Amino acid sequence: KQEVTQIPAALSVPEGENLVLNCSFTDSAIYNLQWFRQDPGKGLTSLLLIQSSQREQTSGRLNASLDKSSGRSTLYIAASQPGDSATYLCAVMDSSYKLIFGSGTRLLVRP
Amino acid sequence: NAGVTQTPKFQVLKTGQSMTLQCAQDMNHEYMSWYRQDPGMGLRLIHYSVGAGITDQGEVPNGYNVSRSTTEDFPLRLLSAAPSQTSVYFCASSTPSGDNEQFFGPGTRLTVL
């Protein structure tokens, strides 16, 4: 059974820091991996999607990497801003197109 | 495109009542799914559908029914609501013809008293 773990559960950093969020999964037979952002009381916003054949994707200050063989993905946020404060969720899509989510990392960027 | 829409946004039920959460998408996506999110946890899959007339169970299907009579709509029915079903419910859709990126609705916050 696929399990997705996100570390740390919560993170507080001063504005301007570069930071890394970690995601690990137990079964390397994935279709893709998605990173989402969720603001309090809101829905999910897709940030980056990495296909199983890809190693990384970039969007603005965000960079996500994927190492399928080791079952790991990282989300790198450069020059963090208070507006980046949110919960970040990692999810892997298995071979039957079902998404399995981690519990998320709650990020606070202090001004 | 409106994307994925969900109604209602908020709902309070009494134990034993039934209701239907509505989900619709206008992107002609084949895949649709329902998730629930509980405090401190990620989203867990309730039911999913790979096309009209086809549905299957996810990780936590008990107490819920679904049907998929059209490509656009995927309603979730609570047969007899229980306090354990208090949660936020999200609907999502995707298409395998692209990169299978999942698009989520805004959610329905359900409280069962």
Coordinates of C-alpha atoms in Angstrom, one line a residue:
Chain A
K1 CA 0.0 0.0 0.0
Q2 CA 1.4 3.4 -1.0
E3 CA 2.2 5.7 1.9
V4 CA 3.2 9.3 1.6
T5 CA 5.1 11.1 4.3
Q6 CA 5.9 14.8 4.6
I7 CA 8.6 16.2 6.8
P8 CA 8.6 18.6 8.6
A9 CA 5.0 18.8 9.7
A10 CA 5.5 22.5 10.4
L11 CA 8.1 25.1 9.6
S12 CA 8.7 28.7 10.6
V13 CA 11.3 30.8 8.8
P14 CA 12.2 34.5 8.5
E15 CA 11.4 36.2 5.2
G16 CA 14.0 35.9 2.5
E17 CA 15.2 32.4 3.5
N18 CA 15.5 29.6 0.9
L19 CA 13.7 26.5 2.2
V20 CA 13.1 22.8 1.3
L21 CA 10.0 20.7 2.0
N22 CA 10.4 17.0 1.8
C23 CA 8.1 14.3 0.6
S24 CA 8.7 10.5 0.6
F25 CA 6.7 7.6 -0.8
T26 CA 6.9 3.9 -0.3
D27 CA 6.1 2.5 -3.8
S28 CA 8.1 3.8 -6.7
A29 CA 5.5 2.7 -9.2
I30 CA 3.9 6.1 -9.6
Y31 CA 2.3 7.9 -12.5
N32 CA 3.1 11.4 -11.4
L33 CA 3.7 13.5 -8.3
Q34 CA 2.0 16.8 -7.6
W35 CA 2.7 19.6 -5.1
F36 CA -0.3 21.6 -3.9
R37 CA -0.8 24.7 -1.8
Q38 CA -3.7 25.1 0.6
D39 CA -4.6 28.3 2.3
P40 CA -6.6 28.1 5.6
G41 CA -10.2 27.3 4.8
K42 CA -9.6 27.1 1.1
G43 CA -9.3 24.5 -1.6
L44 CA -6.1 23.1 -3.2
T45 CA -4.1 25.0 -5.8
S46 CA -1.8 22.9 -8.0
L47 CA 1.8 24.2 -7.9
L48 CA 3.9 21.7 -9.8
L49 CA 3.4 18.3 -11.4
I50 CA 6.3 16.0 -12.2
Q51 CA 5.7 13.0 -14.5
S52 CA 7.3 9.8 -13.5
S53 CA 9.8 10.1 -16.3
Q54 CA 10.9 13.6 -15.3
R55 CA 13.4 14.7 -12.7
E56 CA 12.3 18.2 -11.9
Q57 CA 9.9 21.0 -12.7
T58 CA 10.2 24.8 -12.1
S59 CA 7.7 27.6 -11.8
G60 CA 9.0 31.0 -10.7
R61 CA 10.6 30.7 -7.2
L62 CA 9.5 27.1 -6.9
N63 CA 11.4 24.0 -8.0
A64 CA 10.3 20.5 -7.4
S65 CA 12.5 17.4 -7.9
L66 CA 11.7 13.7 -8.1
D67 CA 13.9 10.7 -7.4
K68 CA 11.6 7.7 -8.0
S69 CA 14.2 5.1 -7.2
S70 CA 14.6 6.5 -3.6
G71 CA 11.0 7.4 -3.3
R72 CA 11.6 11.1 -2.6
S73 CA 10.6 14.5 -3.8
T74 CA 11.6 18.0 -2.6
L75 CA 9.9 21.3 -3.1
Y76 CA 12.4 24.2 -3.0
I77 CA 11.1 27.7 -2.3
A78 CA 13.6 30.5 -3.0
A79 CA 13.6 33.9 -1.3
S80 CA 10.5 33.1 0.8
Q81 CA 7.8 35.7 1.4
P82 CA 5.1 36.1 3.9
G83 CA 2.6 35.4 1.1
D84 CA 4.1 31.9 0.9
S85 CA 2.6 31.0 4.3
A86 CA 0.2 28.1 3.7
T87 CA 0.1 24.3 4.0
Y88 CA 1.9 22.5 1.2
L89 CA 0.7 19.0 0.2
C90 CA 2.5 16.4 -1.7
A91 CA 0.5 13.7 -3.6
V92 CA 1.5 10.8 -5.8
M93 CA -0.7 9.3 -8.4
D94 CA -0.5 5.5 -8.6
S95 CA -0.9 3.3 -11.6
S96 CA -4.7 3.2 -11.3
Y97 CA -4.8 7.0 -11.3
K98 CA -5.6 7.4 -7.7
L99 CA -4.0 10.3 -5.7
I100 CA -2.4 9.5 -2.3
F101 CA -1.7 12.5 -0.2
G102 CA 0.8 13.2 2.6
S103 CA -0.4 15.1 5.7
G104 CA 1.2 18.3 4.6
T105 CA 3.8 20.8 5.8
R106 CA 2.4 24.0 7.5
L107 CA 4.7 26.9 6.5
L108 CA 4.9 30.2 8.2
V109 CA 7.1 32.9 6.8
R110 CA 7.7 35.7 9.3
P111 CA 8.1 39.3 8.1
Chain B
N1 CA -14.4 27.6 -17.9
A2 CA -15.7 27.5 -14.4
G3 CA -13.5 24.5 -13.6
V4 CA -14.7 22.2 -10.8
T5 CA -17.7 23.6 -8.8
Q6 CA -19.1 22.2 -5.6
T7 CA -22.4 22.9 -3.8
P8 CA -23.2 23.7 -1.0
K9 CA -20.2 25.4 0.5
F10 CA -21.4 24.7 4.1
Q11 CA -23.9 22.2 5.5
V12 CA -25.0 21.2 8.9
L13 CA -26.9 17.9 9.3
K14 CA -28.3 16.0 12.2
T15 CA -27.3 12.4 12.8
G16 CA -29.3 10.1 10.6
Q17 CA -30.1 12.6 7.9
S18 CA -29.2 12.1 4.3
M19 CA -27.9 14.5 1.7
T20 CA -26.1 14.9 -1.6
L21 CA -23.0 16.9 -2.2
Q22 CA -22.9 18.2 -5.7
C23 CA -19.8 18.3 -8.0
A24 CA -19.6 19.4 -11.6
Q25 CA -16.8 20.1 -14.0
D26 CA -16.9 21.7 -17.5
M27 CA -13.5 20.6 -18.7
N28 CA -14.7 17.3 -20.2
H29 CA -12.5 15.3 -17.8
E30 CA -13.0 11.6 -17.7
Y31 CA -11.7 11.1 -14.2
M32 CA -13.5 12.5 -11.2
S33 CA -13.0 11.7 -7.5
W34 CA -14.2 12.7 -4.0
Y35 CA -11.8 13.2 -1.0
R36 CA -12.3 14.1 2.6
Q37 CA -9.9 16.1 4.7
D38 CA -9.8 15.9 8.4
P39 CA -7.8 18.2 10.7
G40 CA -4.0 17.4 10.6
M41 CA -4.4 14.9 7.9
G42 CA -4.0 14.9 4.2
L43 CA -6.9 14.1 1.8
R44 CA -8.3 10.6 1.7
L45 CA -10.0 9.2 -1.3
I46 CA -13.7 8.2 -0.9
H47 CA -14.8 7.2 -4.3
Y48 CA -13.7 7.8 -7.9
S49 CA -14.9 7.4 -11.4
V50 CA -12.9 6.8 -14.6
G51 CA -15.9 7.7 -16.9
A52 CA -19.6 7.9 -17.1
G53 CA -21.3 4.8 -15.7
I54 CA -18.1 3.6 -14.0
T55 CA -17.4 4.1 -10.3
D56 CA -15.1 2.5 -7.7
Q57 CA -14.3 2.7 -4.1
G58 CA -11.3 4.5 -2.6
E59 CA -9.7 4.3 0.8
V60 CA -12.7 5.3 3.0
P61 CA -16.0 4.5 1.1
N62 CA -18.2 3.3 3.9
G63 CA -21.3 5.5 4.4
Y64 CA -21.1 7.1 1.0
N65 CA -22.6 6.4 -2.4
V66 CA -21.8 7.8 -5.8
S67 CA -23.1 7.6 -9.3
R68 CA -21.8 9.0 -12.6
S69 CA -24.6 9.3 -15.2
T70 CA -22.9 12.1 -17.1
T71 CA -19.3 13.2 -17.8
E72 CA -19.9 16.5 -16.0
D73 CA -21.5 15.5 -12.7
F74 CA -20.3 13.3 -9.9
P75 CA -22.6 13.6 -6.8
L76 CA -21.7 12.2 -3.4
R77 CA -24.5 10.9 -1.2
L78 CA -24.4 10.5 2.5
L79 CA -27.0 7.8 3.3
S80 CA -27.3 8.3 7.0
A81 CA -25.0 11.0 8.4
A82 CA -22.9 10.3 11.4
P83 CA -20.7 12.6 13.5
S84 CA -17.6 10.8 12.1
Q85 CA -18.5 12.2 8.7
T86 CA -17.9 15.8 9.9
S87 CA -15.2 16.9 7.5
V88 CA -14.3 19.0 4.5
Y89 CA -15.1 17.3 1.2
F90 CA -13.3 18.0 -2.0
C91 CA -14.1 17.0 -5.5
A92 CA -11.4 16.7 -8.2
S93 CA -11.2 16.0 -11.9
S94 CA -8.5 15.1 -14.4
T95 CA -7.9 13.7 -17.9
P96 CA -5.5 10.9 -18.8
S97 CA -5.1 12.4 -22.2
G98 CA -2.9 15.2 -20.8
D99 CA -0.5 14.9 -17.8
N100 CA -3.3 13.9 -15.5
E101 CA -3.1 17.0 -13.4
Q102 CA -5.8 17.0 -10.8
F103 CA -8.0 20.1 -10.5
F104 CA -9.9 20.6 -7.2
G105 CA -13.2 22.3 -6.3
P106 CA -13.4 24.8 -3.4
G107 CA -14.7 22.2 -1.0
T108 CA -17.9 21.6 1.1
R109 CA -17.6 22.0 4.9
L110 CA -19.9 19.5 6.5
T111 CA -20.8 19.3 10.2
V112 CA -22.9 16.4 11.5
L113 CA -24.4 17.0 15.0

